[in-house]
Short mmCIF file of C-alpha atoms in Angstrom, two decimals:
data_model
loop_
_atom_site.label_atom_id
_atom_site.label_comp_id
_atom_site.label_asym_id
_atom_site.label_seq_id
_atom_site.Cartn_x
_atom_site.Cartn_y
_atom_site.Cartn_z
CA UNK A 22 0.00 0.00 0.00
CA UNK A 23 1.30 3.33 -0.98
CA UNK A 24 0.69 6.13 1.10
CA UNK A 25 -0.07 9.56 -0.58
CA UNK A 26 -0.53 13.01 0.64
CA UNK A 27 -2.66 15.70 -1.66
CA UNK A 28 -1.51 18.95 -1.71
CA UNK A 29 -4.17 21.54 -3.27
CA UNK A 30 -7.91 20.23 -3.73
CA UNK A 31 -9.23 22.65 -6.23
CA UNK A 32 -11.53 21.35 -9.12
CA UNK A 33 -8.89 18.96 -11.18
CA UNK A 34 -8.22 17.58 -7.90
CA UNK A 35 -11.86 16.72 -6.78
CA UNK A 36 -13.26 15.94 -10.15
CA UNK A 37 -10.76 13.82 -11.49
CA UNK A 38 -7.53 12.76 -9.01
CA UNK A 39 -9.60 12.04 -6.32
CA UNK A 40 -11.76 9.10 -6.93
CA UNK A 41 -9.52 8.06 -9.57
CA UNK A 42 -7.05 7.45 -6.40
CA UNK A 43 -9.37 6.26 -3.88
CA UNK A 44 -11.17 3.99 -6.36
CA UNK A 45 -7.42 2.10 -6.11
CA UNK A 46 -6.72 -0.81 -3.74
CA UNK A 47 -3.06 0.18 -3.81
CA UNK A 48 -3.46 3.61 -2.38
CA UNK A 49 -3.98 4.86 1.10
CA UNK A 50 -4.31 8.73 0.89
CA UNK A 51 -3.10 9.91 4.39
CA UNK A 52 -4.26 13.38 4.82
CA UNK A 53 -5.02 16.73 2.13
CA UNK A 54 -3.79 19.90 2.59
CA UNK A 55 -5.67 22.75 1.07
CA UNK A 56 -5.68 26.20 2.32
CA UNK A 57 -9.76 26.46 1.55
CA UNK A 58 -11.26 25.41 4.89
CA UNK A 59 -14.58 24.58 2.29
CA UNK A 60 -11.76 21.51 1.76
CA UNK A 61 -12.56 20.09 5.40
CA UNK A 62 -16.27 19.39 4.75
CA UNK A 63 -15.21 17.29 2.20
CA UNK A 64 -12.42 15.51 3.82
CA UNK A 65 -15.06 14.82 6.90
CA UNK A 66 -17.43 13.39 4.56
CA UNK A 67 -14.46 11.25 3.11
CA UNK A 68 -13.13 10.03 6.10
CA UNK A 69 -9.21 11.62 5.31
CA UNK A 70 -7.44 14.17 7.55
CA UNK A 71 -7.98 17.56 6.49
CA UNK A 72 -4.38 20.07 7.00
CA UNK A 73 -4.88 23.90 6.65
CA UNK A 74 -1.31 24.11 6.97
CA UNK A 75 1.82 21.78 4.81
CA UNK A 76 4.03 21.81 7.64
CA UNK A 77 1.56 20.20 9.80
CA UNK A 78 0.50 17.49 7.23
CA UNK A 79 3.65 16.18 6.54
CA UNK A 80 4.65 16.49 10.53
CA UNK A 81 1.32 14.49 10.90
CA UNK A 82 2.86 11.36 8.44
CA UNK A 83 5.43 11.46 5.68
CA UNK A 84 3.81 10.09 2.27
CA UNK A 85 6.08 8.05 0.00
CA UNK A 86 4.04 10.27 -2.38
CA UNK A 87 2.60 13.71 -3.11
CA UNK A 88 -0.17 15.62 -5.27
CA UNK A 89 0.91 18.83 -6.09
CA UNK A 90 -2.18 20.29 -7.89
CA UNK A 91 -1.84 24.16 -6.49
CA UNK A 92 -1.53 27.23 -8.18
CA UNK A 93 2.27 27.94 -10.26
CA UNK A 94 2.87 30.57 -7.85
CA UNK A 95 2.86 28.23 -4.75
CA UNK A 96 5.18 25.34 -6.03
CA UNK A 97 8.57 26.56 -4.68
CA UNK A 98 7.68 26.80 -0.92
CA UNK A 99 6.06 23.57 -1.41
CA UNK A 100 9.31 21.86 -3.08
CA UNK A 101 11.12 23.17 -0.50
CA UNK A 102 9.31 21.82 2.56
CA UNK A 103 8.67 18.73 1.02
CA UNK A 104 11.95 17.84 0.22
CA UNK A 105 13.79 14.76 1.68
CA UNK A 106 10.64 14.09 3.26
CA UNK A 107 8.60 12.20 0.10
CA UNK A 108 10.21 9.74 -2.52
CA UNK A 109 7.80 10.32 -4.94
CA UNK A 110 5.71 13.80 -7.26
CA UNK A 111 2.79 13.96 -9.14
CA UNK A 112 2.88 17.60 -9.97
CA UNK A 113 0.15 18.90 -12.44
CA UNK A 114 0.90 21.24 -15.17
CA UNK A 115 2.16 24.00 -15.51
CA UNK A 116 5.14 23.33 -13.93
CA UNK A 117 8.09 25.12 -14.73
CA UNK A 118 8.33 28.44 -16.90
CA UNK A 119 12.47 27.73 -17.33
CA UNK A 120 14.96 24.78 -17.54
CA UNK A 121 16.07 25.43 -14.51
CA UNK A 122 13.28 25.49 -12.29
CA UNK A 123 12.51 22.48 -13.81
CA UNK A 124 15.73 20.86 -12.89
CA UNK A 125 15.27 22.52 -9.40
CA UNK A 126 12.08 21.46 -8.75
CA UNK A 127 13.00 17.13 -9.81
CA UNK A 128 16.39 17.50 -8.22
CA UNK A 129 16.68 14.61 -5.56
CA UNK A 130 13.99 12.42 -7.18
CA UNK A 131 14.40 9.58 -9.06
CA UNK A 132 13.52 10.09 -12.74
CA UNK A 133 11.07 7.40 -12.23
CA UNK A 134 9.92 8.80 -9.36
CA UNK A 135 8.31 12.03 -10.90
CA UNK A 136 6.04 12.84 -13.23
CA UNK A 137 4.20 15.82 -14.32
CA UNK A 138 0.76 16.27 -15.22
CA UNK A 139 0.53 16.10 -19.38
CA UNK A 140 -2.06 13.67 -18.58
CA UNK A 141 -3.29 13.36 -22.84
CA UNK A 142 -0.39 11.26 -23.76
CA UNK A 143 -2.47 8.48 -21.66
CA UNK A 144 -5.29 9.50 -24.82
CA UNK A 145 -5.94 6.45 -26.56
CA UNK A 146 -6.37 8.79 -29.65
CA UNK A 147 -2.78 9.82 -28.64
CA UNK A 148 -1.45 6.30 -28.25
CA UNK A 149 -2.85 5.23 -31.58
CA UNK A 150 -1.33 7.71 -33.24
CA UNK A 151 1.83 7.44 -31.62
CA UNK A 152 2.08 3.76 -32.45
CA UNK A 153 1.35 4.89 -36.07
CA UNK A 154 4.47 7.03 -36.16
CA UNK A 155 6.39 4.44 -34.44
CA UNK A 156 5.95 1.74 -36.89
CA UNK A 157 6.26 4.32 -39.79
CA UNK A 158 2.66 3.78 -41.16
CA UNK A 159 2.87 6.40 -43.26
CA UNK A 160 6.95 6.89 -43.07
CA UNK A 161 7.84 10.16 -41.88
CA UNK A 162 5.56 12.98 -40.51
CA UNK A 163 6.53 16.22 -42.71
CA UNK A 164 5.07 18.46 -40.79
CA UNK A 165 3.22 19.34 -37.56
CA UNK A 166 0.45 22.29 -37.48
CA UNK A 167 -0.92 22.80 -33.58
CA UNK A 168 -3.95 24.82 -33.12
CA UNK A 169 -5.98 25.62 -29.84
CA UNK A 170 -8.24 28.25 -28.57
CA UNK A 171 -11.28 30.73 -29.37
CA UNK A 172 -13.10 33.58 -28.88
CA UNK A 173 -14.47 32.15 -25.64
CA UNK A 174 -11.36 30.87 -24.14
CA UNK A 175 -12.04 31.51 -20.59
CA UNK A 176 -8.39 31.60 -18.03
CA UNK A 177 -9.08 28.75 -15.03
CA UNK A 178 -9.92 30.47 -11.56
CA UNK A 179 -6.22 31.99 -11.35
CA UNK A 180 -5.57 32.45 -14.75
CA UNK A 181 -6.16 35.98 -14.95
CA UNK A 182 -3.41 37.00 -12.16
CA UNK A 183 -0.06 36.71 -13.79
CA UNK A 184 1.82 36.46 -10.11
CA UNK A 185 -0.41 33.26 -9.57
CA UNK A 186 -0.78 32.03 -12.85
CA UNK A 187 2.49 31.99 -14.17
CA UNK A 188 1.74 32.77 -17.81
CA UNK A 189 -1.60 32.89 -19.97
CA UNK A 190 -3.07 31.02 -22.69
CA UNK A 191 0.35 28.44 -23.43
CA UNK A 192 1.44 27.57 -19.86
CA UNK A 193 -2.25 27.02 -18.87
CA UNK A 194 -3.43 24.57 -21.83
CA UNK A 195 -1.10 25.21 -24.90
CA UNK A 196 1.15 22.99 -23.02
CA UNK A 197 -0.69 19.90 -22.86
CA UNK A 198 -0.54 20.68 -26.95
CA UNK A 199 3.03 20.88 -27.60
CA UNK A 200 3.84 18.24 -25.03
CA UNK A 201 1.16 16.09 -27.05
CA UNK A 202 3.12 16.72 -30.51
CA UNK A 203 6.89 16.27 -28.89
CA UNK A 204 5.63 12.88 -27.41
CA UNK A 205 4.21 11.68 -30.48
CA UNK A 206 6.88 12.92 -32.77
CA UNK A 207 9.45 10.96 -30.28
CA UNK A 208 11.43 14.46 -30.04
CA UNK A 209 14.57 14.79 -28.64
CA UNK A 210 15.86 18.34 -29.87
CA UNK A 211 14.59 21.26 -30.67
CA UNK A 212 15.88 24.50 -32.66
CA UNK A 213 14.87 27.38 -34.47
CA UNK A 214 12.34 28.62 -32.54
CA UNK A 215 9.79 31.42 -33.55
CA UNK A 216 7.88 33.26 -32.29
CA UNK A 217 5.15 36.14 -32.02
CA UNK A 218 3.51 36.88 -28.52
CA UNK A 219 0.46 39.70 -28.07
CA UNK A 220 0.35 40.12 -24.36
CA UNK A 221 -2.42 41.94 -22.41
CA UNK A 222 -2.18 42.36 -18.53
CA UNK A 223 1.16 40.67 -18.92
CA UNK A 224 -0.35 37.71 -19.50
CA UNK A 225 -0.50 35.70 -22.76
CA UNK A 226 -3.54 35.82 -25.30
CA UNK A 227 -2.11 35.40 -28.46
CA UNK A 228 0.80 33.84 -29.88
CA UNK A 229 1.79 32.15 -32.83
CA UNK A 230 5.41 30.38 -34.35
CA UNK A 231 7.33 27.62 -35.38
CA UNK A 232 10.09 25.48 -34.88
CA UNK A 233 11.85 22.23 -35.79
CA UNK A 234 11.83 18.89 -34.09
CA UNK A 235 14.38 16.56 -34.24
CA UNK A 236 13.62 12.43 -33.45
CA UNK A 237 16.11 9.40 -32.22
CA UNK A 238 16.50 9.11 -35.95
CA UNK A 239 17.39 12.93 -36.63
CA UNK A 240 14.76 13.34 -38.98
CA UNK A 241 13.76 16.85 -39.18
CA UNK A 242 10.01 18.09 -38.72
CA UNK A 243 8.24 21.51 -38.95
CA UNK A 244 5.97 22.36 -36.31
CA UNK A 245 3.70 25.61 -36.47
CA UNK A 246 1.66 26.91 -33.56
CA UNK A 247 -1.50 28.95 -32.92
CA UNK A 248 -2.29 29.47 -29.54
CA UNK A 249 -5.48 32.33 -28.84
CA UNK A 250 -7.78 33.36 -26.85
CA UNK A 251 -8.46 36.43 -29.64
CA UNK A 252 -9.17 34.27 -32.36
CA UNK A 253 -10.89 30.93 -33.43
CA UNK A 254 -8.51 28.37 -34.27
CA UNK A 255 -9.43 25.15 -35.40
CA UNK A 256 -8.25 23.40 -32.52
CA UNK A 257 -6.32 20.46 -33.43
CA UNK A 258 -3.51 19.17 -33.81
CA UNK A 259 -2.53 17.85 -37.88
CA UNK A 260 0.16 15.33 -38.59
CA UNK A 261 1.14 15.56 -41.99
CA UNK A 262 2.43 12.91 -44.04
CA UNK A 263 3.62 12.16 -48.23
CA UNK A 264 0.24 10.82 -48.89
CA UNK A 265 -2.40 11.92 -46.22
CA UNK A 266 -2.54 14.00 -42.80
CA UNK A 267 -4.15 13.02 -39.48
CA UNK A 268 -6.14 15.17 -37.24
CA UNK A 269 -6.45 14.51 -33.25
CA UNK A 270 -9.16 16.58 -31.47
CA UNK A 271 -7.17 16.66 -28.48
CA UNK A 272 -9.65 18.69 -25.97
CA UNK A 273 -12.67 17.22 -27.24
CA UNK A 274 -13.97 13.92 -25.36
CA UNK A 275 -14.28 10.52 -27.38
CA UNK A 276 -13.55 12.58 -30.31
CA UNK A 277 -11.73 9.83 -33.26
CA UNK A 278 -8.60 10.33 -34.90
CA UNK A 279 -9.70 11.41 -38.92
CA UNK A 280 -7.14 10.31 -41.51
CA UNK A 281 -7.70 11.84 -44.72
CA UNK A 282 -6.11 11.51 -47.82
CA UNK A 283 -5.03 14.12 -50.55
CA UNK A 284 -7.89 13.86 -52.98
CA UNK A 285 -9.90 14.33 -49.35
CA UNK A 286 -11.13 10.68 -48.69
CA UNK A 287 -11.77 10.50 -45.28
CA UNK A 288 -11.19 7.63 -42.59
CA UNK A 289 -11.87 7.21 -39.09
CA UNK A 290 -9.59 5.03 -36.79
CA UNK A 291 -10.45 3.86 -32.80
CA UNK A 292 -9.68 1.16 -30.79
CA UNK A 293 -11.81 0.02 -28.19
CA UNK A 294 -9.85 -2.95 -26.92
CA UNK A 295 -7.35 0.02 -25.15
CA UNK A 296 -8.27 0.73 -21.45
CA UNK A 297 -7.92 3.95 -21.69
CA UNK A 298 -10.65 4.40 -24.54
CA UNK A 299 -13.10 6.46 -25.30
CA UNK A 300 -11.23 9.90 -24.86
CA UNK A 301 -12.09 11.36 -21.26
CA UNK A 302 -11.04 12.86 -18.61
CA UNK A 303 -11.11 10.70 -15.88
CA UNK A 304 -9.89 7.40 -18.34
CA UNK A 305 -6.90 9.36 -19.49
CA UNK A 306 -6.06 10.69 -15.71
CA UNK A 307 -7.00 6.68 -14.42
CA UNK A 308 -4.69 5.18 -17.19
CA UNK A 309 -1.63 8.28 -16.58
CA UNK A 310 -2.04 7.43 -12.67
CA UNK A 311 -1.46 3.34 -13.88
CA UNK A 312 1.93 4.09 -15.78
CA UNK A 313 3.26 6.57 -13.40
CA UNK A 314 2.44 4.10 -10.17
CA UNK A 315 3.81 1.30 -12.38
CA UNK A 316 6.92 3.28 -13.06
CA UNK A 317 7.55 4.06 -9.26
CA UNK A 318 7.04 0.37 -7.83
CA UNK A 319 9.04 -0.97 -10.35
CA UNK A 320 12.01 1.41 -11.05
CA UNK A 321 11.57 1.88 -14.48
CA UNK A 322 11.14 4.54 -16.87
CA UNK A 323 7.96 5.14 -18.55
CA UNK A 324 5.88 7.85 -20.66
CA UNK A 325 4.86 9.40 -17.98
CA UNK A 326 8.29 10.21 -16.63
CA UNK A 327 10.50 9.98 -19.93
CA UNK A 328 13.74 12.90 -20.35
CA UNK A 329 11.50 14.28 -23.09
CA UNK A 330 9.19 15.80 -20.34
CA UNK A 331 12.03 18.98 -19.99
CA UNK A 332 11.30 19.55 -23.83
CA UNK A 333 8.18 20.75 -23.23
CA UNK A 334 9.61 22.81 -20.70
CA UNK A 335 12.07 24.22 -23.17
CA UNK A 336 9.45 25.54 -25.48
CA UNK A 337 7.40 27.24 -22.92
CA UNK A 338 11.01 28.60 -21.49
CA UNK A 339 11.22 29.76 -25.13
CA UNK A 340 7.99 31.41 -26.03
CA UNK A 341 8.30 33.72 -22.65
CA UNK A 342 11.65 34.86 -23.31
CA UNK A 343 11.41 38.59 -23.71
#
């Protein structure tokens, strides 16, 4: 039995980490600390200790593992305080805005050990596709066009302070994007980057680029980006291929992957044999929770807590630069 200690209950927390983890046998979650003392009702109801207060949680009992699901602007206090104390970190995105804080914050854990929240690779959309590209279905992708956001983008609770936030419209959700199209590509380098950011109230809202992947087999890819709250985009993401392109609908639940060809046949492709299909949120988070658990009782390196992770990081380090 693993014991685990959530840190932040806000609404990705209670809708979707929390019975995903106590529907497990292998889990014991020990206590949840959340600064909203609305938190405690629900701990009462739930039977779990309720801390107003980190220090006094982890006084209380040492997890082997924690739930970091608070606001960017919190993170470094709680890396601090938990450190040396917890073996393992589930952090949700965003999580770092530069290479280094990124190295700061996983410094002392085991890379197998800590994961951060780019839940969609556990898609089975996004597995499907990735074992297309693996096997070289359709040979090499050519290029990579990522789209995401409208007119009626609405910022989460915090996303409209930039102290708390961190960043706008990429570090909140253009994130899980480009960390979709890295994983999938199988990147491992990235150079000349692009890019073109329209900022209001220092945060965010607009911001568009491009820059080129490189795989394990140093085959070069495009990728161009759109990310808005300004304008509609048409919010996927498009592999493109010699002979056809796919589109994944990466934000829209048990949405298919569409393959279509150049004289605009059309195909749809699913699997439902995968466990972690149709698309949702709560299959994707139950299947991400699976590999990262799987990767910390047996010592091994999996999606969930692969090198490529600090790419993402490196774009968003990239885009902000002023």
């Amino acid at each position: 039995m693993i014991k685990l200690g959530i840190i932040g209950l806000g609404n990705v927390s209670l809708g979707v980490h929390l019975p995903i983890l106590m529907s497990r046998t292998d889990i014991q979650i020990v206590w949840i600390y959340d600064k909203s003392i609305a938190v405690k009702d629900v701990c009462k109801k739930i039977n779990i200790p309720f801390f107003s207060e980190l220090d006094h949680a982890l006084k209380f009992t040492s997890p082997e593992i924690v739930l970091i699901a608070t606001p960017y602007n919190t993170r470094s206090d709680i890396f601090k305080k938990i450190k040396n104390k917890v073996s393992g970190v589930y952090c949700e995105k965003p999580f770092a805005l530069s290479s280094g804080e990124h190295f700061e914050y996983m410094s002392g854990y085991e890379k197998y050990a800590f994961t951060i929240g780019y839940q969609r690779r556990a898609l089975g959309n996004v597995q499907i596709l990735k074992d297309i590209v693996f096997n070289n279905l359709f040979n090499n992708i050519k290029e990579i066009i990522i789209e995401f956001g409208d007119l009626h983008y609405s910022f989460g609770t915090f996303g409209t302070n930039k102290l708390i936030a961190g960043g706008g419209i990429l570090f909140e959700s253009g994130s899980h994007w480009i960390d979709t199209a890295l994983y999938i590509s199988d990147a491992i380098k990235i150079e000349n980057f692009k890019k073109e950011v329209k900022y209001e109230d220092d945060l965010d809202v607009h911001g568009t680029g491009q820059f080129d992947i490189y795989n394990k087999d140093n085959h070069m890819i495009n990728c161009r980006f759109k990310f808005s709250s300004i304008e509609n985009t048409s919010n996927k993401i498009t592999f493109k291929f010699d002979n056809c392109h796919i589109d994944l609908y990466l934000y829209e639940d048990n949405s298919n992957l569409v393959i279509k060809t150049k004289d605009e046949k059309q195909f749809i492709l699913n699997d439902y044999s995968m466990d972690n299909y149709p698309n949702d949120s709560i299959s994707q988070g139950a299947k991400y929770w699976e590999v990262f658990l799987q990767s910390y009782k047996n010592k091994k390196i999996s999606y969930s807590c692969s090198d490529d992770l600090l790419l993402t990081t490196q774009i968003i380090e990239l885009y902000y630069a002023k």
